[in-house]
Coordinates of C-alpha atoms and ligand atoms in Angstrom, one line a residue:
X1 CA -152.2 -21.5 -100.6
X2 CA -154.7 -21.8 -97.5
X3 CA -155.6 -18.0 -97.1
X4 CA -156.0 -17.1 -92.9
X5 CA -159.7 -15.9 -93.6
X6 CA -162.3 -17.3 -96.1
X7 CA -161.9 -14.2 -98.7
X8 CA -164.9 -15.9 -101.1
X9 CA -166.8 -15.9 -98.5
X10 CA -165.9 -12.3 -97.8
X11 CA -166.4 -11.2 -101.2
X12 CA -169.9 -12.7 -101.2
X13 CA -171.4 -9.9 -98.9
X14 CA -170.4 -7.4 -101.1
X15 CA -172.2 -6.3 -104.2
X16 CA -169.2 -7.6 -106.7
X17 CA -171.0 -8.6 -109.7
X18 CA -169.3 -11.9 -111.9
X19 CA -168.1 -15.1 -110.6
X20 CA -164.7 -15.3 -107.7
X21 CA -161.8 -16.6 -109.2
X22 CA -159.6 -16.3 -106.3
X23 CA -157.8 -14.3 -103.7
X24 CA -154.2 -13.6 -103.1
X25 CA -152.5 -12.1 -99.6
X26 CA -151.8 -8.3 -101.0
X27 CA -149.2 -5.0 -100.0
X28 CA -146.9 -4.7 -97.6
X29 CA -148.7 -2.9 -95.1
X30 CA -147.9 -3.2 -91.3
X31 CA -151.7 -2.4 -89.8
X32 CA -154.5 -4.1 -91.9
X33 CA -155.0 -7.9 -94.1
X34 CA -155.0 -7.1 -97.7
X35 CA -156.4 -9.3 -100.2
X36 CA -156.5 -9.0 -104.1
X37 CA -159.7 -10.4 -105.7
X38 CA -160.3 -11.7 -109.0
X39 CA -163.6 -11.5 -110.8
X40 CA -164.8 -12.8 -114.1
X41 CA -167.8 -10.6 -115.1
X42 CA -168.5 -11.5 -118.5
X43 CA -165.5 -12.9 -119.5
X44 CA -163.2 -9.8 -118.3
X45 CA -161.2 -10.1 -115.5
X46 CA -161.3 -7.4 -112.7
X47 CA -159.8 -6.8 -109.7
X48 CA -161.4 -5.6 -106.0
X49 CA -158.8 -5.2 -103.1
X50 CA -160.7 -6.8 -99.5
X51 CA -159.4 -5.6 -96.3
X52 CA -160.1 -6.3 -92.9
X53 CA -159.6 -3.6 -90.9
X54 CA -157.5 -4.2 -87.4
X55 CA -160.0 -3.8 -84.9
X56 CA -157.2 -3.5 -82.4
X57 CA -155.9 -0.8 -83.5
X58 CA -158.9 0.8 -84.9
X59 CA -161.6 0.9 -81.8
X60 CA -164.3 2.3 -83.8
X61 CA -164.4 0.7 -87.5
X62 CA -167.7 2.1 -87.9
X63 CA -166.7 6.0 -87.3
X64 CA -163.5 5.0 -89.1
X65 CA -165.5 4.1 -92.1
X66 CA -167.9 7.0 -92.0
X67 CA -164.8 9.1 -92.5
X68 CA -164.0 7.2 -95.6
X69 CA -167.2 7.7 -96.9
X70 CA -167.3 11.1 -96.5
X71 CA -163.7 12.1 -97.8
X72 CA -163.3 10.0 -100.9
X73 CA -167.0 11.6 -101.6
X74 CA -166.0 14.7 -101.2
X75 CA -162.9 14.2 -103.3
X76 CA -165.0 12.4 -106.4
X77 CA -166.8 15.5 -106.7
X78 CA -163.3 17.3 -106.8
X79 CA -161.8 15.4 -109.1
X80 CA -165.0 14.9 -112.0
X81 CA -163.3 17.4 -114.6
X82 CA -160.1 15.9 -114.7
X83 CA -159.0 12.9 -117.0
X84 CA -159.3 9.4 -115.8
X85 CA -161.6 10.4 -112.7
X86 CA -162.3 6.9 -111.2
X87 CA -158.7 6.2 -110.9
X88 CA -157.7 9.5 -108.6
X89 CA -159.6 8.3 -105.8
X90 CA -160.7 5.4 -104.1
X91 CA -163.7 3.5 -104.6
X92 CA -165.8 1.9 -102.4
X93 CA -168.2 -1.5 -103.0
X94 CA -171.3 -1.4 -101.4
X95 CA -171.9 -4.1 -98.9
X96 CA -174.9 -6.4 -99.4
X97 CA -176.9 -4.6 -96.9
X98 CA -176.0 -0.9 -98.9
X99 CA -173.7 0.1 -96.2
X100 CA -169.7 0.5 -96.9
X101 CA -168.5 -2.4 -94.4
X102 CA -169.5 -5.7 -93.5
X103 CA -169.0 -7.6 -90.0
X104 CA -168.3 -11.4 -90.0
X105 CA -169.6 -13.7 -87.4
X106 CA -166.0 -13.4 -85.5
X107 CA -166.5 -9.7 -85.4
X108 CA -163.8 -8.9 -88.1
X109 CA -164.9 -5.8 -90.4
X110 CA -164.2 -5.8 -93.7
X111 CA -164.3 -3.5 -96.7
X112 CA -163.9 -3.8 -100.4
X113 CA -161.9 -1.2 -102.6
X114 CA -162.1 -1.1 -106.5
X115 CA -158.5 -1.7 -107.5
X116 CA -156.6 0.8 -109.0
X117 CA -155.0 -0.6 -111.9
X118 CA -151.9 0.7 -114.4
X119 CA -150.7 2.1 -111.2
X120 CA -148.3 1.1 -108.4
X121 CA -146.8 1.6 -105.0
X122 CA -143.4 1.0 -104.1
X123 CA -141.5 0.5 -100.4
X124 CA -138.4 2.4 -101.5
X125 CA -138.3 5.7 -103.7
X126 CA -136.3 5.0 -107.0
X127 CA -136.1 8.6 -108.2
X128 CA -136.0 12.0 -107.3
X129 CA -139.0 12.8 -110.0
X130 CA -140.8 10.0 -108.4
X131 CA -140.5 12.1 -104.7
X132 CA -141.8 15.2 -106.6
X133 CA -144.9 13.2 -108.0
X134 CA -145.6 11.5 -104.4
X135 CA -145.6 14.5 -102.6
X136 CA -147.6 16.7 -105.1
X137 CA -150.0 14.1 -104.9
X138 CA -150.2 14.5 -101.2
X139 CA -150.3 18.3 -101.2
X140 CA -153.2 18.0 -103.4
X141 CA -154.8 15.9 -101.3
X142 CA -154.3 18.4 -98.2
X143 CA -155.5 21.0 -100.9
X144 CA -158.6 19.5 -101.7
X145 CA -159.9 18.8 -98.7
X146 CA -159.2 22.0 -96.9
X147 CA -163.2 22.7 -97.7
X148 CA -164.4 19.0 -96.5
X149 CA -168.1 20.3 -95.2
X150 CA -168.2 20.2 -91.5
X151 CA -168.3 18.3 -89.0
X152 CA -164.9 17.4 -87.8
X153 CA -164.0 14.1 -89.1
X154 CA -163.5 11.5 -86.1
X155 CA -160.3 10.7 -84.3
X156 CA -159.8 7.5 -85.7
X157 CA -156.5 7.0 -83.5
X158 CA -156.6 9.7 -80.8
X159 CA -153.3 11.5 -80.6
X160 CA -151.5 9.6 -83.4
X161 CA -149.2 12.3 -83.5
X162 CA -148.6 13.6 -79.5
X163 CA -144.9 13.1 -80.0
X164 CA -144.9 13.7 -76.1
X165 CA -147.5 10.9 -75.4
X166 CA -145.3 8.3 -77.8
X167 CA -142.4 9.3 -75.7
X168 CA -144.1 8.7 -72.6
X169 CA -145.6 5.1 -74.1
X170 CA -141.9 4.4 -74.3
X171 CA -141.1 5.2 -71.0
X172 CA -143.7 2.8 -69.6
X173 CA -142.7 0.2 -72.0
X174 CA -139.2 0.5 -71.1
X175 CA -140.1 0.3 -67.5
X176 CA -142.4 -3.0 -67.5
X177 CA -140.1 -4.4 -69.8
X178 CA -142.0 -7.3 -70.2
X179 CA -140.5 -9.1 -72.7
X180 CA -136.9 -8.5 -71.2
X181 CA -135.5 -7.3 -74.5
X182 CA -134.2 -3.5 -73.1
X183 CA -131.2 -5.5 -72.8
X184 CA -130.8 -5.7 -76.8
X185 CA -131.5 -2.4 -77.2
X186 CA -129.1 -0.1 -74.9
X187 CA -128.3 2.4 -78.1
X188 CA -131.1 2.8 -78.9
X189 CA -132.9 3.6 -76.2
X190 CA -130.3 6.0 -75.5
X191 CA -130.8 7.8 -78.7
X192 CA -134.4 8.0 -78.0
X193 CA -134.0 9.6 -74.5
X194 CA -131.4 12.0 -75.5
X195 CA -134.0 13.3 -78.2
X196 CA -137.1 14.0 -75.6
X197 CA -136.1 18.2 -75.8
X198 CA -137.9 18.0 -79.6
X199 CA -140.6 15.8 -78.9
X200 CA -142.8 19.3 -78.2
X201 CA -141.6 21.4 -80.7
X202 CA -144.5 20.9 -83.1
X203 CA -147.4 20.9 -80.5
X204 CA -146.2 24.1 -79.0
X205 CA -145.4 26.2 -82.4
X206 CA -150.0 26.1 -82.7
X207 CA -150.1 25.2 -85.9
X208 CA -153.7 25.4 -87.7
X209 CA -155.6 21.6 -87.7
X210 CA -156.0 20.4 -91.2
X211 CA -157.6 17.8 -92.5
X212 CA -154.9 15.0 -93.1
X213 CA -153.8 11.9 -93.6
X214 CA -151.3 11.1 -90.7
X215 CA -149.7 8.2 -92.8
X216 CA -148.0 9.7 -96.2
X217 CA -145.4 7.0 -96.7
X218 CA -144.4 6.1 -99.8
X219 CA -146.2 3.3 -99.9
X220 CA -149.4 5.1 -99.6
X221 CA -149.9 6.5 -102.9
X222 CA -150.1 5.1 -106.3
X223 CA -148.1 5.8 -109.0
X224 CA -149.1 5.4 -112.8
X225 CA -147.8 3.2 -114.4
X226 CA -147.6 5.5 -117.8
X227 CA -146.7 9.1 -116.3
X228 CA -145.2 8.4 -113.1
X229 CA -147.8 10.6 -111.8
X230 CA -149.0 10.2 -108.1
X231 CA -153.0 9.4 -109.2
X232 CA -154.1 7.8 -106.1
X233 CA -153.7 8.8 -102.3
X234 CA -154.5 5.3 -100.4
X235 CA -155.0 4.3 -97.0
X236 CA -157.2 6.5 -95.9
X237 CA -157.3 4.8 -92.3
X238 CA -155.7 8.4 -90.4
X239 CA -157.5 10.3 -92.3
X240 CA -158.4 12.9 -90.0
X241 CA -157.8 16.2 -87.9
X242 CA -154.1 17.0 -88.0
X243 CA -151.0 19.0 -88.8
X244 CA -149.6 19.0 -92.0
X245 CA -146.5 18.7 -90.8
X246 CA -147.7 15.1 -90.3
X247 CA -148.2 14.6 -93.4
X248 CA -144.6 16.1 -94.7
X249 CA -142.9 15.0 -91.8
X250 CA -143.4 11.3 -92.8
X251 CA -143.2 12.1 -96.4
X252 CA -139.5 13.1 -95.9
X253 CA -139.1 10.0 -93.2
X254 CA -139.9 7.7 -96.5
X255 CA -139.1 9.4 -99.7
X256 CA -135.5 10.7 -98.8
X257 CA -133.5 7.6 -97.9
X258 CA -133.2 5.5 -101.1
X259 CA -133.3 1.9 -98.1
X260 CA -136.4 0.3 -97.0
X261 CA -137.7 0.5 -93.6
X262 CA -135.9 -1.8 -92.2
X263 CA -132.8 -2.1 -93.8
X264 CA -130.2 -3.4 -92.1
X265 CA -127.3 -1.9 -93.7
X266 CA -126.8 1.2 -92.4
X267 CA -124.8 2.6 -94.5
X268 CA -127.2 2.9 -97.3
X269 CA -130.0 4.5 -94.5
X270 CA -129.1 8.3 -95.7
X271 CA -131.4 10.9 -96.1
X272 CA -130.0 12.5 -99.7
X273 CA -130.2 16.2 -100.5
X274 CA -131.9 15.5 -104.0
X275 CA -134.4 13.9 -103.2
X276 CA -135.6 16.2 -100.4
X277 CA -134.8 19.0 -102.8
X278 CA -137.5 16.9 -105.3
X279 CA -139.7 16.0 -102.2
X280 CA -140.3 20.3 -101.2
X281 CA -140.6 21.3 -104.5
X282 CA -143.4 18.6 -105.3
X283 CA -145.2 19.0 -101.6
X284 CA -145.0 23.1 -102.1
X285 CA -146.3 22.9 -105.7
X286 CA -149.5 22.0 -104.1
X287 CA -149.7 23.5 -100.5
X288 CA -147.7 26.7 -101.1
X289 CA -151.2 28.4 -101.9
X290 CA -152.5 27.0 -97.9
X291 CA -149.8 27.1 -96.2
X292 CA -148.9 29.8 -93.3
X293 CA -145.0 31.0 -93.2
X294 CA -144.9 29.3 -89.6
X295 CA -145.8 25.5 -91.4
X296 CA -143.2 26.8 -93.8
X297 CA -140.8 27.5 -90.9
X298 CA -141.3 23.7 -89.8
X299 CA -141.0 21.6 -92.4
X300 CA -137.7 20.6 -92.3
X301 CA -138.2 20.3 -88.4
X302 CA -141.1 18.0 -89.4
X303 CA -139.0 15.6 -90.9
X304 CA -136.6 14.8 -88.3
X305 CA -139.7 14.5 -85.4
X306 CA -141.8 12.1 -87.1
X307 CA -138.8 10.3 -88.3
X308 CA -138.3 10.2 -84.8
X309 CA -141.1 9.9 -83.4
X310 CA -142.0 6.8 -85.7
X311 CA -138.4 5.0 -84.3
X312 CA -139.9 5.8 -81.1
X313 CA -142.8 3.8 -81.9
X314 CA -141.1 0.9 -83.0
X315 CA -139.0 1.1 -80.2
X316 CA -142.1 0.7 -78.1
X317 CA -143.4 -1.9 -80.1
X318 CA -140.3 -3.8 -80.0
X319 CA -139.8 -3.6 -76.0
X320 CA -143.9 -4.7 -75.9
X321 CA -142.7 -8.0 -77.2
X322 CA -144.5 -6.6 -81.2
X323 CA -148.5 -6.1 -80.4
X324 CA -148.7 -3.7 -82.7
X325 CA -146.6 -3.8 -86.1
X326 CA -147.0 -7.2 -88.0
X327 CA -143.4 -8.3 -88.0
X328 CA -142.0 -11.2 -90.2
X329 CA -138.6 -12.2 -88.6
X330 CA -136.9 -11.5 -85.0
X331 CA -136.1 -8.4 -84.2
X332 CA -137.7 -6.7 -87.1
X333 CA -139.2 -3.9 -85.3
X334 CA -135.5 -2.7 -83.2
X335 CA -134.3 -3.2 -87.1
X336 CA -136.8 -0.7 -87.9
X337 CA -136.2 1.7 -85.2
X338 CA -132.7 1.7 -86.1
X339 CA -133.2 2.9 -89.6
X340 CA -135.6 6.0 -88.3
X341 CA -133.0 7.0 -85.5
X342 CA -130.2 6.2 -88.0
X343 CA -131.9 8.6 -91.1
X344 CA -133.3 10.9 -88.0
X345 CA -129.3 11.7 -87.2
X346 CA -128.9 12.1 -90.8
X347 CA -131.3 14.9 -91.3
X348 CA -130.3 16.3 -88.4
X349 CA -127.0 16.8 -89.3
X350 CA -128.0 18.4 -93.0
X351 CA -131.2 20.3 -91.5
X352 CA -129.5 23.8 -91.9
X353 CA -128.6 23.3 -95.5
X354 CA -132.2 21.7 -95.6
X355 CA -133.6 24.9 -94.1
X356 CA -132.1 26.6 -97.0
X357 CA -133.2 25.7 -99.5
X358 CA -136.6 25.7 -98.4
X359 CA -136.7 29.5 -98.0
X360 CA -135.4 29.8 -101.0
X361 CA -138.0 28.3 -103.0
Ligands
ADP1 P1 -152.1 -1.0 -94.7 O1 -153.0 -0.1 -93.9 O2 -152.0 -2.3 -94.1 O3 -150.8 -0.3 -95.1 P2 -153.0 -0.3 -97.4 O4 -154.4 0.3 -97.5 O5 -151.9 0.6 -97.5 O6 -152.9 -1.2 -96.1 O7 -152.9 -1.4 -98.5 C1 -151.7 -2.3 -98.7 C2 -151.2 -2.2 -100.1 O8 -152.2 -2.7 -101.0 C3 -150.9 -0.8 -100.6 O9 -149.5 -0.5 -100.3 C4 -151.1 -1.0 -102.1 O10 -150.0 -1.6 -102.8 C5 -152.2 -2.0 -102.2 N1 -153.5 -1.4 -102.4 C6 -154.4 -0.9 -101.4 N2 -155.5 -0.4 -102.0 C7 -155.4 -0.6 -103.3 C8 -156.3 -0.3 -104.5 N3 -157.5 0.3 -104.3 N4 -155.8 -0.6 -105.7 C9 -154.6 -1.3 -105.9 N5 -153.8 -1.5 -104.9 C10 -154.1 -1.2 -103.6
GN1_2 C1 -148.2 1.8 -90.3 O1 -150.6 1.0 -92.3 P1 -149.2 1.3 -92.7 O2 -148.3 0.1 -92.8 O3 -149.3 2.2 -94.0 C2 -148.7 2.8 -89.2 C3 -148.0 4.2 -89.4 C4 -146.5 4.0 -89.4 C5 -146.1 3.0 -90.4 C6 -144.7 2.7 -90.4 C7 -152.3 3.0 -88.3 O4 -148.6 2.3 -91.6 O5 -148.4 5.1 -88.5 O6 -145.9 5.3 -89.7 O7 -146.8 1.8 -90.3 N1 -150.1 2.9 -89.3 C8 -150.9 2.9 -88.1 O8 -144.3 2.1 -91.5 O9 -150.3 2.9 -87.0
MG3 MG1 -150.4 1.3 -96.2

């Protein structure tokens, strides 16, 4: 298969000892190009994961990077005393020239991640135990870089998270309409204006600023393959000042509904009681310890806005005429809004219970 960018090449300005084998497209990611590279060094064969970074959507790579650097350092040193250290964080190559990126002749940067092996990601949860594991792993995560040294980690996406600002970028989308597609999406647009009341809830509740990750779907952490255990937090892209309501809030929009993101059946978009149930326990078996009674208060809350909010987004995206989110077929982005508003509904209408039985644990 002819590859869109010349991955050996790639691979060459990074110090990958052993001889390239080949390259393979890699994940299901909606931002960034994944590649999986092969490698035989002496005879064994071993994996690297390339990535060019969207430069669209990421305006400084460079800062972007730095915070990389800086966190998955700062989690190495966390994570020496426990068993199997190299695979609980991610690992970056160096670049010929020492640094941690390298920048091709169109401009494109690139980065190279040792691959995390015996360990996978899925785009649907299977299991309530495997909820518990993901979101341990991302409370950990929050846990263990409460004490990242200063200073402030860049914005890598300013106000990723301004519910109010997405709602706005809606309104102006839906107003230029420039791809004349409001047409196909009266319901939906409906939904989303009915909601704008919640879209300040968070902002206005002053929450402390964490460091977090902003991007906690499922896909984003690894699972072993042995122990089910969530052993790798990846994309570390929003990693950066935030809520961690973020983080939960788009833990529960992924890890609660047993469909993909953009399902079209919507009668199996559901957010199920279990696996929430599975979700707080694992989340507040690692951030009970940090967190203040008002995040507490919140979480459920959480769940519903970013839900939301990322339907909103998609929304947009799909009214833009799809800038933004790769898609793969027509329509795929007002598919994927409808799941969000359709699972958004859902844990509206079960928040109290919700509310519950987070008090109560
Ligand atoms: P995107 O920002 O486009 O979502 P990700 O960084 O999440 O990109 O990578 C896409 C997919 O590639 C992940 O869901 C995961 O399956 C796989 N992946 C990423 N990094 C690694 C790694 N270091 N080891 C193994 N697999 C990885
Ligand atoms: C994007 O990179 P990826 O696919 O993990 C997006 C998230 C959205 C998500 C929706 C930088 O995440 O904010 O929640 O898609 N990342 C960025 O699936 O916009
Ligand atoms: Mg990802």
């Amino acid at each position: 298969m002819k590859l869109k960018h010349d991955v050996r090449a790639v691979a060459r300005q990074f110090q990958i000892p052993g001889e390239f084998l080949g390259a393979e497209p890699y994940g299901s990611g909606h931002i960034n190009d994944t590649y999986c590279a092969v490698f035989d060094q002496a005879g064994v064969r071993v994996r690297y994961v390339l990535q060019r970074i969207n430069h669209n959507i990421f305006e400084n790579p460079a800062a972007l990077m730095e915070n990389i650097q800086r966190v998955t350092t700062h989690l190495e040193k966390k994570c020496a005393g426990q068993p199997d250290p190299s695979r609980r964080v991610l690992t970056l190559m160096p670049a010929r020239d020492g640094t941690v990126f390298y920048r091709d002749a169109e401009g494109n940067y690139w980065r190279t991640y040792i691959f995390i092996e015996k360990a996978r990601t899925f785009d649907a949860v299977e299991s309530a135990e495997q909820a518990f594991k993901a979101a341990k792993a991302f409370g950990q995560f929050q846990k263990l870089l409460a004490d990242l040294p200063a200073p402030r980690l860049h914005d890598t996406i300013p106000d990723f998270h301004h519910t109010p600002k997405r709602f706005a970028a809606l309104e102006k989308a839906l107003v230029a309409d420039v791809a004349n597609r409001a047409k196909l999406a009266k319901p939906e647009i409906e939904f989303a204006l009915n909601h704008r009341a919640i879209c300040g809830a968070l902002i206005a509740a002053n929450l402390p600023e964490r460091v977090t990750h902003n991007d906690t779907k499922f896909n984003n952490v690894m699972l072993d393959e042995a122990t089910g255990e969530g052993i790798c937090v990846i994309d570390l892209d929003t990693v950066m000042p935030g809520l961690a309501l973020y983080d939960f809030g788009d833990m529960v929009r992924t890890t609660t509904s047993p469909a993909k993101e953009d399902e079209r059946d919507l009668s199996k978009v559901t957010m199920q009681f279990p696996m929430f149930e599975a979700l707080a326990r694992g989340y507040l078996s690692s951030a009970a310890d940090f967190l203040t009674p008002a995040e507490k208060k919140f979480l459920v809350f959480s769940g519903k806005l970013i839900t939301f909010e990322i339907g909103l987004r998609f929304l947009t995206d799909f009214l833009a005429g799809d800038v933004y989110f790769k898609v793969h077929r027509d329509g795929h982005n007002l598919d994927r809004c409808r799941t969000q508003f359709h699972l958004a509904g859902s844990i509206g209408q079960q928040e109290e219970k919700m509310n519950q039985l987070v008090e109560s644990i």
